[in-house]
PDB file of C-alpha atoms in Angstrom:
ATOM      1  CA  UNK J   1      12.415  76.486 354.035  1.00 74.00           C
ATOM      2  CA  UNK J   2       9.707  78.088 355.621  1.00 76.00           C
ATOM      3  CA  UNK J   3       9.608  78.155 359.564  1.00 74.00           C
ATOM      4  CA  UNK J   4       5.832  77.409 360.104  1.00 73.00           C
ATOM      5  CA  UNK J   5       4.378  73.911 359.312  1.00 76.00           C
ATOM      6  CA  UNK J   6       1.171  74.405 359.902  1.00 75.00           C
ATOM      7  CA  UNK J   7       1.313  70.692 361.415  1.00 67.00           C
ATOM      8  CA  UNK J   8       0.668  71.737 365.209  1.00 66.00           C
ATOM      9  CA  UNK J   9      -2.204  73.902 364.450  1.00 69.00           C
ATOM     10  CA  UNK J  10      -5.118  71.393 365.674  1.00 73.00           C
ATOM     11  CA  UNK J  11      -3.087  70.693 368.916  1.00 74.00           C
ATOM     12  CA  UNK J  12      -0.662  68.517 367.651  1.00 69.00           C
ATOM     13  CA  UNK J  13       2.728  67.808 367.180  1.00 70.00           C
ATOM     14  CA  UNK J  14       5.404  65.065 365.905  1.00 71.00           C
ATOM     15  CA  UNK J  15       7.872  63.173 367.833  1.00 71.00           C
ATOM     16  CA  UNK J  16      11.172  61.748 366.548  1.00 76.00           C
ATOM     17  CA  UNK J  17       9.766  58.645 364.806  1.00 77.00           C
ATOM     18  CA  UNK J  18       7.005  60.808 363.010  1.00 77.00           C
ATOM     19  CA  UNK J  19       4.420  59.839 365.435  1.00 75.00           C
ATOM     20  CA  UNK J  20       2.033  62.249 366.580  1.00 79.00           C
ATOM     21  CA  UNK J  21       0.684  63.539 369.641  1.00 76.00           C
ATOM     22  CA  UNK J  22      -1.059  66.319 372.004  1.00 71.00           C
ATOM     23  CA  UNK J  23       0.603  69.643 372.505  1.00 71.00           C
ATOM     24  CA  UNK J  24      -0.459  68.896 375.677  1.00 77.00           C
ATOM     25  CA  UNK J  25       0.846  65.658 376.806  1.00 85.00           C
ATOM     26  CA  UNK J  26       2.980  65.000 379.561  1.00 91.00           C
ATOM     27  CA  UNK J  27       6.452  63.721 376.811  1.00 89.00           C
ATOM     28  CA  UNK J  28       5.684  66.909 375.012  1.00 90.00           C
ATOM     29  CA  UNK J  29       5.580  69.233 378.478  1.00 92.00           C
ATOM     30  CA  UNK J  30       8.924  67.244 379.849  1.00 94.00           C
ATOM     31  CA  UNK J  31      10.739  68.009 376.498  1.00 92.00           C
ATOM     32  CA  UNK J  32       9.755  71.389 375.901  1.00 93.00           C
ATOM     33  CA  UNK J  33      10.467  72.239 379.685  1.00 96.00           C
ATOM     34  CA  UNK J  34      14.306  71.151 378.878  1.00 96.00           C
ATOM     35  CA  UNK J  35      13.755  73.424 376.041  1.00 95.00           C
ATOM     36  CA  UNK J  36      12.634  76.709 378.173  1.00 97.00           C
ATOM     37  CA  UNK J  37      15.447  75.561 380.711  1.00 98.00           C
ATOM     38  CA  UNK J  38      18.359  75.437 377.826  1.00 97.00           C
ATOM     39  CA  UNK J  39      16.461  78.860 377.168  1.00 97.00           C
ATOM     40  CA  UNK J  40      17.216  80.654 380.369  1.00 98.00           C
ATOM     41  CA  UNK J  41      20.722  78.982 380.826  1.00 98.00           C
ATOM     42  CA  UNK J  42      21.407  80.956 377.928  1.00 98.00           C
ATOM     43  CA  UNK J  43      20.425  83.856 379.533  1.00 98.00           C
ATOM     44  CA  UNK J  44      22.744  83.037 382.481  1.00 98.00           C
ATOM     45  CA  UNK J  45      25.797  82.744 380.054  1.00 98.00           C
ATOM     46  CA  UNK J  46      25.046  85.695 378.666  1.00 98.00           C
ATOM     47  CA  UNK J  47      25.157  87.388 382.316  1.00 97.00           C
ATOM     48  CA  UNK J  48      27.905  85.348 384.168  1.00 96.00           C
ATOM     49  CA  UNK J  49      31.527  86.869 383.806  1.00 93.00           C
ATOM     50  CA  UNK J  50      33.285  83.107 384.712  1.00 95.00           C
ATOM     51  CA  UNK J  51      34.724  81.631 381.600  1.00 96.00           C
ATOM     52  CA  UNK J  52      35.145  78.467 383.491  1.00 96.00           C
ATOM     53  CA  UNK J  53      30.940  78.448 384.190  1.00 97.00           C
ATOM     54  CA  UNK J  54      30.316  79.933 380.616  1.00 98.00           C
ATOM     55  CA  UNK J  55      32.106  76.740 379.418  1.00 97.00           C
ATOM     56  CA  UNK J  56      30.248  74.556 382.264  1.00 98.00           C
ATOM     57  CA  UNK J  57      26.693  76.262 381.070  1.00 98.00           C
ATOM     58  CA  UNK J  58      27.425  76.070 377.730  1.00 98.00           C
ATOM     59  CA  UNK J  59      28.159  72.074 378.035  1.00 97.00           C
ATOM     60  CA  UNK J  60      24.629  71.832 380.209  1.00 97.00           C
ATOM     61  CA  UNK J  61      22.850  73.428 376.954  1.00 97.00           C
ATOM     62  CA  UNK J  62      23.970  70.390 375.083  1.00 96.00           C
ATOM     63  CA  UNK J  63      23.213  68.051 377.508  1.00 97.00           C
ATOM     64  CA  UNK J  64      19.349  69.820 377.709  1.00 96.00           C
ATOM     65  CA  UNK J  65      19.461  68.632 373.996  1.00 94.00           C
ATOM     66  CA  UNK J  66      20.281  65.092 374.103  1.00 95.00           C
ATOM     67  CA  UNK J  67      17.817  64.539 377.146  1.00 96.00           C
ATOM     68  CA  UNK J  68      15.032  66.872 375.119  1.00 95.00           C
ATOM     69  CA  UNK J  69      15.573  64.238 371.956  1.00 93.00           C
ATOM     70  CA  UNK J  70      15.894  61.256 373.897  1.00 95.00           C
ATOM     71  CA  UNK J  71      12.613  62.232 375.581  1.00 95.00           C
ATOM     72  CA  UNK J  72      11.036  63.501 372.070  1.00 93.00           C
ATOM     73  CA  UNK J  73      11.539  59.299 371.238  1.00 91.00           C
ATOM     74  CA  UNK J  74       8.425  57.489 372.239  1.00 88.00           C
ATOM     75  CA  UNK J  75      10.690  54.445 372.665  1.00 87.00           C
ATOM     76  CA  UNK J  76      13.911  54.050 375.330  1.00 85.00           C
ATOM     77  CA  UNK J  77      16.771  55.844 374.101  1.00 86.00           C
ATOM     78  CA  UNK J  78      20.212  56.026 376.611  1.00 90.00           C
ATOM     79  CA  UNK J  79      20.558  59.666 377.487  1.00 90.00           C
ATOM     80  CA  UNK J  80      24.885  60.050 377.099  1.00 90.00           C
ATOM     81  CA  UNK J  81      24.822  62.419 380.291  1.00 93.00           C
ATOM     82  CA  UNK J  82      27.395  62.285 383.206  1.00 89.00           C
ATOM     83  CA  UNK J  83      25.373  63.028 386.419  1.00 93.00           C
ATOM     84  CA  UNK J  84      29.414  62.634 387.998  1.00 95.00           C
ATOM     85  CA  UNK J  85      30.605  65.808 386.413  1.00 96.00           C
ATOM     86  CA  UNK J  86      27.891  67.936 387.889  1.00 97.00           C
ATOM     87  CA  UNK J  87      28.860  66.423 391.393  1.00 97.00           C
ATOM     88  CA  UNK J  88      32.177  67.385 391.073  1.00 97.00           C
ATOM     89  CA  UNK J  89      31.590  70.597 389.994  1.00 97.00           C
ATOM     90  CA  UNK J  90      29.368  71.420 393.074  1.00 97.00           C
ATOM     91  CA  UNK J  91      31.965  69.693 395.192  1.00 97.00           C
ATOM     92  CA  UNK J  92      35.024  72.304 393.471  1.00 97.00           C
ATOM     93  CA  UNK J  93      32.394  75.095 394.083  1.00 97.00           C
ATOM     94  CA  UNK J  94      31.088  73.999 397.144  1.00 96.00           C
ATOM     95  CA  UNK J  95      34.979  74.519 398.592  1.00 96.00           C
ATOM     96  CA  UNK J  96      34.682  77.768 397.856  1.00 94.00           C
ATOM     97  CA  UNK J  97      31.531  78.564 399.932  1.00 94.00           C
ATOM     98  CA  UNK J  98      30.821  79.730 403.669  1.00 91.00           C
ATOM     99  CA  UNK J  99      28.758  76.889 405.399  1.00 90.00           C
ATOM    100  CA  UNK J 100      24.773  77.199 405.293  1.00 87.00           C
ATOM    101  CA  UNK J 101      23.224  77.897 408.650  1.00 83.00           C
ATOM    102  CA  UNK J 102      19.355  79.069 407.173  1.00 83.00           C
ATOM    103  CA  UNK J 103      17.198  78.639 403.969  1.00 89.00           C
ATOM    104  CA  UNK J 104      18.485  81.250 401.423  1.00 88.00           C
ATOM    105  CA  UNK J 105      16.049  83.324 399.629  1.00 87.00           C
ATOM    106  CA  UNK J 106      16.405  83.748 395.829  1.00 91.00           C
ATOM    107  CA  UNK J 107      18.004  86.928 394.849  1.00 93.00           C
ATOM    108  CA  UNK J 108      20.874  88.827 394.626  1.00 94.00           C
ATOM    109  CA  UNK J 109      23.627  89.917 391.732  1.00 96.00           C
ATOM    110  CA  UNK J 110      21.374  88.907 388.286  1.00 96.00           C
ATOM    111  CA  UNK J 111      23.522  86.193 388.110  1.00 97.00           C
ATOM    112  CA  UNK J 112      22.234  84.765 391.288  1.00 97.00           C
ATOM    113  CA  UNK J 113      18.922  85.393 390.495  1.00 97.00           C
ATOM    114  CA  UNK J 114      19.168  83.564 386.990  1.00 98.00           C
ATOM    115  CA  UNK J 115      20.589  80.647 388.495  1.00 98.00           C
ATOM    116  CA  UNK J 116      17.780  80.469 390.759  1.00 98.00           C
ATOM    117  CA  UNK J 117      15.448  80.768 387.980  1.00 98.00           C
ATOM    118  CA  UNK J 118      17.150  78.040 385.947  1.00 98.00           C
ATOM    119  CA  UNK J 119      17.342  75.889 389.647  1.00 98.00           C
ATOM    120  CA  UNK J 120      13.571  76.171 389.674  1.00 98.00           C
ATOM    121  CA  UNK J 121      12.635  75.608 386.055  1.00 98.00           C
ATOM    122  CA  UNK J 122      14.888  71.884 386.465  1.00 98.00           C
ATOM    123  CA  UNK J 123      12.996  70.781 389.265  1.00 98.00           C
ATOM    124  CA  UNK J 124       9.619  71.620 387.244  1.00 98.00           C
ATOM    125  CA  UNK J 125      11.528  69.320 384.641  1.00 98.00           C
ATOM    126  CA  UNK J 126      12.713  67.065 386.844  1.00 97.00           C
ATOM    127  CA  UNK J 127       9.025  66.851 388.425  1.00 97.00           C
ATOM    128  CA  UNK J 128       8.271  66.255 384.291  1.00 96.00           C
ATOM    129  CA  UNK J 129      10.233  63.384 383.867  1.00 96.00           C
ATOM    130  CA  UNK J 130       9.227  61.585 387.334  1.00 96.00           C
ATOM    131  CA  UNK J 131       5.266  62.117 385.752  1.00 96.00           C
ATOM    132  CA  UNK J 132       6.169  60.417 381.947  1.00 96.00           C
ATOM    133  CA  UNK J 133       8.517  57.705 384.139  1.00 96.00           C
ATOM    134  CA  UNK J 134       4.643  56.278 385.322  1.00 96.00           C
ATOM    135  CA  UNK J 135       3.923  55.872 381.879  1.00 94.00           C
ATOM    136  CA  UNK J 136       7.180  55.339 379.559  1.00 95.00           C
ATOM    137  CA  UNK J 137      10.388  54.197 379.932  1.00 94.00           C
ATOM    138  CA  UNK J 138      12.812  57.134 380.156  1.00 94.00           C
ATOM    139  CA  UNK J 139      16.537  56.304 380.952  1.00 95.00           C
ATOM    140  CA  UNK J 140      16.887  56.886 384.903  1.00 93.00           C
ATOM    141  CA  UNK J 141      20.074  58.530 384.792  1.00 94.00           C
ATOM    142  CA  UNK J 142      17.852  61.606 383.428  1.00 96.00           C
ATOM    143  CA  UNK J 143      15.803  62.004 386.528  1.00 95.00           C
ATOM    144  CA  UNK J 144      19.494  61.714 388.483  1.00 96.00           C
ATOM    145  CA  UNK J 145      21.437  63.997 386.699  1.00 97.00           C
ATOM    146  CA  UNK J 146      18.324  67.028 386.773  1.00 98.00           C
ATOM    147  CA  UNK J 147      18.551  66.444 390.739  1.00 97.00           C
ATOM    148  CA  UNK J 148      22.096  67.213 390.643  1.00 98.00           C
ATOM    149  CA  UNK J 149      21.754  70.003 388.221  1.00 98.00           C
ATOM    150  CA  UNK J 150      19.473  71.755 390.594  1.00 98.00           C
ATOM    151  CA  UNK J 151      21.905  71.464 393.192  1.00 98.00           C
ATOM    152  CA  UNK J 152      24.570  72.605 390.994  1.00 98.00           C
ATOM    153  CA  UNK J 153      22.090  75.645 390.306  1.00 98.00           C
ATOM    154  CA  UNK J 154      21.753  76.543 393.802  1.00 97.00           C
ATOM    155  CA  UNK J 155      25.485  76.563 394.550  1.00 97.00           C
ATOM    156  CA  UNK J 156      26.340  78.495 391.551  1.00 98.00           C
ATOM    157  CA  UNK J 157      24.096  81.247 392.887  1.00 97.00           C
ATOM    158  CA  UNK J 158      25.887  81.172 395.753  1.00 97.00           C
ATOM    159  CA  UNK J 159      29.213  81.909 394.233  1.00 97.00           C
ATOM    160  CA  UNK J 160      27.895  84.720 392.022  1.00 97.00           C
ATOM    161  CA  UNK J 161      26.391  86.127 395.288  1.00 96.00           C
ATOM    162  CA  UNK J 162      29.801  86.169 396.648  1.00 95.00           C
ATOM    163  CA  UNK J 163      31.854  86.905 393.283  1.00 94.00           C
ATOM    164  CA  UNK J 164      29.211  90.219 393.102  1.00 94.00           C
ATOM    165  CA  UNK J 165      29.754  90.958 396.690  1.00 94.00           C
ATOM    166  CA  UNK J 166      26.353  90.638 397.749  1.00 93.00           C
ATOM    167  CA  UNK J 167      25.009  89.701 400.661  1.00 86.00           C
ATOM    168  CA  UNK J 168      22.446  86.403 400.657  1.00 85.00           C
ATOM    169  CA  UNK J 169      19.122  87.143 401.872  1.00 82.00           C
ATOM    170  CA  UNK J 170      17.950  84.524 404.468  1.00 80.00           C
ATOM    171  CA  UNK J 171      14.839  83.171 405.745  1.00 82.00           C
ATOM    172  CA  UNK J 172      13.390  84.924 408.450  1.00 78.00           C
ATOM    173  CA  UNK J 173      10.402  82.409 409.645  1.00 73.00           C
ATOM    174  CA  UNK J 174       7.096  84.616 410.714  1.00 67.00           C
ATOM    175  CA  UNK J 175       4.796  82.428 410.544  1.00 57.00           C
ATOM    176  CA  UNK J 176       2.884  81.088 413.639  1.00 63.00           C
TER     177      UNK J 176
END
Protein backbone atom coordinates (compact mmCIF):
# COMPACT_ATOMS: atom_id res chain seq x y z
CA UNK A 1 0.00 0.00 0.00
CA UNK A 2 1.53 3.04 -0.93
CA UNK A 3 1.53 6.01 1.66
CA UNK A 4 0.70 8.94 -0.76
CA UNK A 5 -2.81 9.25 -2.35
CA UNK A 6 -2.38 11.87 -4.32
CA UNK A 7 -6.12 12.80 -3.19
CA UNK A 8 -5.14 16.05 -1.10
CA UNK A 9 -3.02 17.49 -3.74
CA UNK A 10 -5.60 20.30 -5.05
CA UNK A 11 -6.32 21.30 -1.36
CA UNK A 12 -8.43 18.67 -0.42
CA UNK A 13 -9.06 16.02 1.76
CA UNK A 14 -11.74 13.21 2.88
CA UNK A 15 -13.61 12.92 6.01
CA UNK A 16 -14.96 9.71 7.58
CA UNK A 17 -18.06 9.30 5.37
CA UNK A 18 -15.92 9.89 2.12
CA UNK A 19 -16.97 13.40 1.85
CA UNK A 20 -14.63 15.91 0.86
CA UNK A 21 -13.41 19.11 1.93
CA UNK A 22 -10.70 22.10 2.23
CA UNK A 23 -7.36 21.43 3.78
CA UNK A 24 -8.17 24.46 5.15
CA UNK A 25 -11.40 24.34 6.88
CA UNK A 26 -12.07 24.91 10.32
CA UNK A 27 -13.24 20.51 11.02
CA UNK A 28 -10.04 19.78 9.23
CA UNK A 29 -7.77 22.46 11.49
CA UNK A 30 -9.72 21.16 14.89
CA UNK A 31 -8.87 17.49 13.96
CA UNK A 32 -5.50 17.79 12.82
CA UNK A 33 -4.69 20.12 15.90
CA UNK A 34 -5.70 16.91 18.19
CA UNK A 35 -3.39 15.24 15.86
CA UNK A 36 -0.16 17.65 16.47
CA UNK A 37 -1.30 17.60 20.26
CA UNK A 38 -1.32 13.50 20.46
CA UNK A 39 2.08 14.38 18.60
CA UNK A 40 3.83 16.27 21.32
CA UNK A 41 2.22 14.20 24.21
CA UNK A 42 4.25 11.65 22.76
CA UNK A 43 7.11 13.57 23.11
CA UNK A 44 6.28 14.16 26.81
CA UNK A 45 6.08 10.30 27.43
CA UNK A 46 9.04 9.85 25.93
CA UNK A 47 10.68 12.51 28.47
CA UNK A 48 8.66 11.97 31.75
CA UNK A 49 10.25 9.30 34.17
CA UNK A 50 6.51 8.68 36.09
CA UNK A 51 5.11 5.38 35.06
CA UNK A 52 1.93 6.42 36.65
CA UNK A 53 1.82 9.77 34.02
CA UNK A 54 3.35 7.59 31.15
CA UNK A 55 0.21 5.42 31.66
CA UNK A 56 -2.05 8.72 32.22
CA UNK A 57 -0.40 10.29 28.79
CA UNK A 58 -0.52 7.32 27.07
CA UNK A 59 -4.51 6.96 27.83
CA UNK A 60 -4.85 10.94 26.70
CA UNK A 61 -3.23 9.78 23.18
CA UNK A 62 -6.22 7.57 22.75
CA UNK A 63 -8.61 9.81 23.84
CA UNK A 64 -6.92 12.61 21.12
CA UNK A 65 -8.04 9.77 18.70
CA UNK A 66 -11.57 9.21 19.39
CA UNK A 67 -12.22 13.10 19.63
CA UNK A 68 -9.90 13.54 16.20
CA UNK A 69 -12.47 10.78 14.47
CA UNK A 70 -15.48 11.92 16.02
CA UNK A 71 -14.59 15.40 14.74
CA UNK A 72 -13.30 13.91 11.20
CA UNK A 73 -17.47 12.86 11.02
CA UNK A 74 -19.36 15.65 9.41
CA UNK A 75 -22.37 14.36 11.37
CA UNK A 76 -22.74 14.14 15.55
CA UNK A 77 -20.88 11.35 16.82
CA UNK A 78 -20.67 10.88 21.05
CA UNK A 79 -17.04 11.38 21.89
CA UNK A 80 -16.57 8.18 24.82
CA UNK A 81 -14.26 10.64 26.92
CA UNK A 82 -14.39 11.05 30.79
CA UNK A 83 -13.74 14.80 31.47
CA UNK A 84 -14.08 13.22 35.51
CA UNK A 85 -10.86 11.33 35.31
CA UNK A 86 -8.81 14.30 34.30
CA UNK A 87 -10.36 16.19 37.39
CA UNK A 88 -9.33 13.74 39.62
CA UNK A 89 -6.11 13.42 38.44
CA UNK A 90 -5.38 17.21 38.88
CA UNK A 91 -7.09 16.98 42.24
CA UNK A 92 -4.40 13.71 43.32
CA UNK A 93 -1.67 16.00 41.79
CA UNK A 94 -2.83 19.11 42.89
CA UNK A 95 -2.27 17.56 46.74
CA UNK A 96 0.99 17.30 46.02
CA UNK A 97 1.69 20.98 45.09
CA UNK A 98 2.79 24.24 47.09
CA UNK A 99 -0.12 26.84 46.74
CA UNK A 100 0.12 29.46 43.73
CA UNK A 101 0.73 33.00 44.86
CA UNK A 102 1.86 34.55 41.00
CA UNK A 103 1.44 33.64 37.25
CA UNK A 104 4.11 30.95 36.47
CA UNK A 105 6.17 31.33 33.46
CA UNK A 106 6.66 28.29 31.15
CA UNK A 107 9.89 26.57 31.66
CA UNK A 108 11.84 24.51 33.62
CA UNK A 109 13.03 20.55 33.69
CA UNK A 110 12.03 19.50 29.71
CA UNK A 111 9.36 17.86 31.18
CA UNK A 112 7.86 21.04 32.38
CA UNK A 113 8.44 22.70 29.40
CA UNK A 114 6.67 19.91 27.22
CA UNK A 115 3.76 19.99 29.29
CA UNK A 116 3.49 23.55 28.75
CA UNK A 117 3.79 23.08 25.15
CA UNK A 118 1.13 20.37 25.04
CA UNK A 119 -1.08 22.91 27.69
CA UNK A 120 -0.87 25.49 24.93
CA UNK A 121 -1.39 23.44 21.79
CA UNK A 122 -5.08 22.13 23.74
CA UNK A 123 -6.26 25.44 24.24
CA UNK A 124 -5.45 26.25 20.38
CA UNK A 125 -7.67 22.99 20.04
CA UNK A 126 -9.94 23.76 22.41
CA UNK A 127 -10.25 27.41 20.76
CA UNK A 128 -10.79 24.86 17.41
CA UNK A 129 -13.62 23.15 18.58
CA UNK A 130 -15.49 26.34 20.18
CA UNK A 131 -15.01 27.86 16.19
CA UNK A 132 -16.63 24.40 14.29
CA UNK A 133 -19.33 24.37 17.51
CA UNK A 134 -20.85 27.82 15.46
CA UNK A 135 -21.21 25.76 12.60
CA UNK A 136 -21.65 21.84 13.44
CA UNK A 137 -22.74 19.92 16.06
CA UNK A 138 -19.76 18.52 17.99
CA UNK A 139 -20.53 16.57 21.28
CA UNK A 140 -20.01 19.26 24.20
CA UNK A 141 -18.30 17.07 26.47
CA UNK A 142 -15.25 17.64 23.90
CA UNK A 143 -14.94 21.32 24.49
CA UNK A 144 -15.19 20.26 28.53
CA UNK A 145 -12.84 17.69 28.75
CA UNK A 146 -9.87 19.92 26.50
CA UNK A 147 -10.52 22.67 29.34
CA UNK A 148 -9.68 20.23 31.89
CA UNK A 149 -6.86 18.74 30.00
CA UNK A 150 -5.19 22.07 29.91
CA UNK A 151 -5.47 22.34 33.46
CA UNK A 152 -4.25 18.95 33.94
CA UNK A 153 -1.24 20.19 31.64
CA UNK A 154 -0.41 23.01 33.75
CA UNK A 155 -0.33 21.05 37.00
CA UNK A 156 1.66 18.30 35.60
CA UNK A 157 4.35 20.87 34.84
CA UNK A 158 4.26 21.77 38.10
CA UNK A 159 5.09 18.42 39.52
CA UNK A 160 7.91 17.75 37.05
CA UNK A 161 9.23 21.21 38.14
CA UNK A 162 9.32 19.91 41.58
CA UNK A 163 10.14 16.06 40.82
CA UNK A 164 13.41 17.79 38.74
CA UNK A 165 14.10 20.09 41.56
CA UNK A 166 13.70 23.16 39.77
CA UNK A 167 12.69 26.19 40.74
CA UNK A 168 9.35 27.84 38.86
CA UNK A 169 10.01 31.00 37.23
CA UNK A 170 7.33 33.64 38.13
CA UNK A 171 5.90 36.65 36.70
CA UNK A 172 7.58 39.66 37.45
CA UNK A 173 4.99 42.50 36.06
CA UNK A 174 7.12 45.57 34.34
CA UNK A 175 4.89 46.95 32.54
CA UNK A 176 3.47 50.49 33.22
Amino acid sequence: MKIYTKTGDKGQTCLVDGSRISKDDIRLEAYGTSDELSSFIGLLIANIKDADDQRFLLQIQNDMFLIGAALATPTFTKCNIAPTEIETEIDRIQQTLPPLHSFILPGGSVEASLSHVCRTVCRRFERCTVSLAKTAEIDENISIYLNRLSDYFFVLARKCNILANKQENTWQKTCK
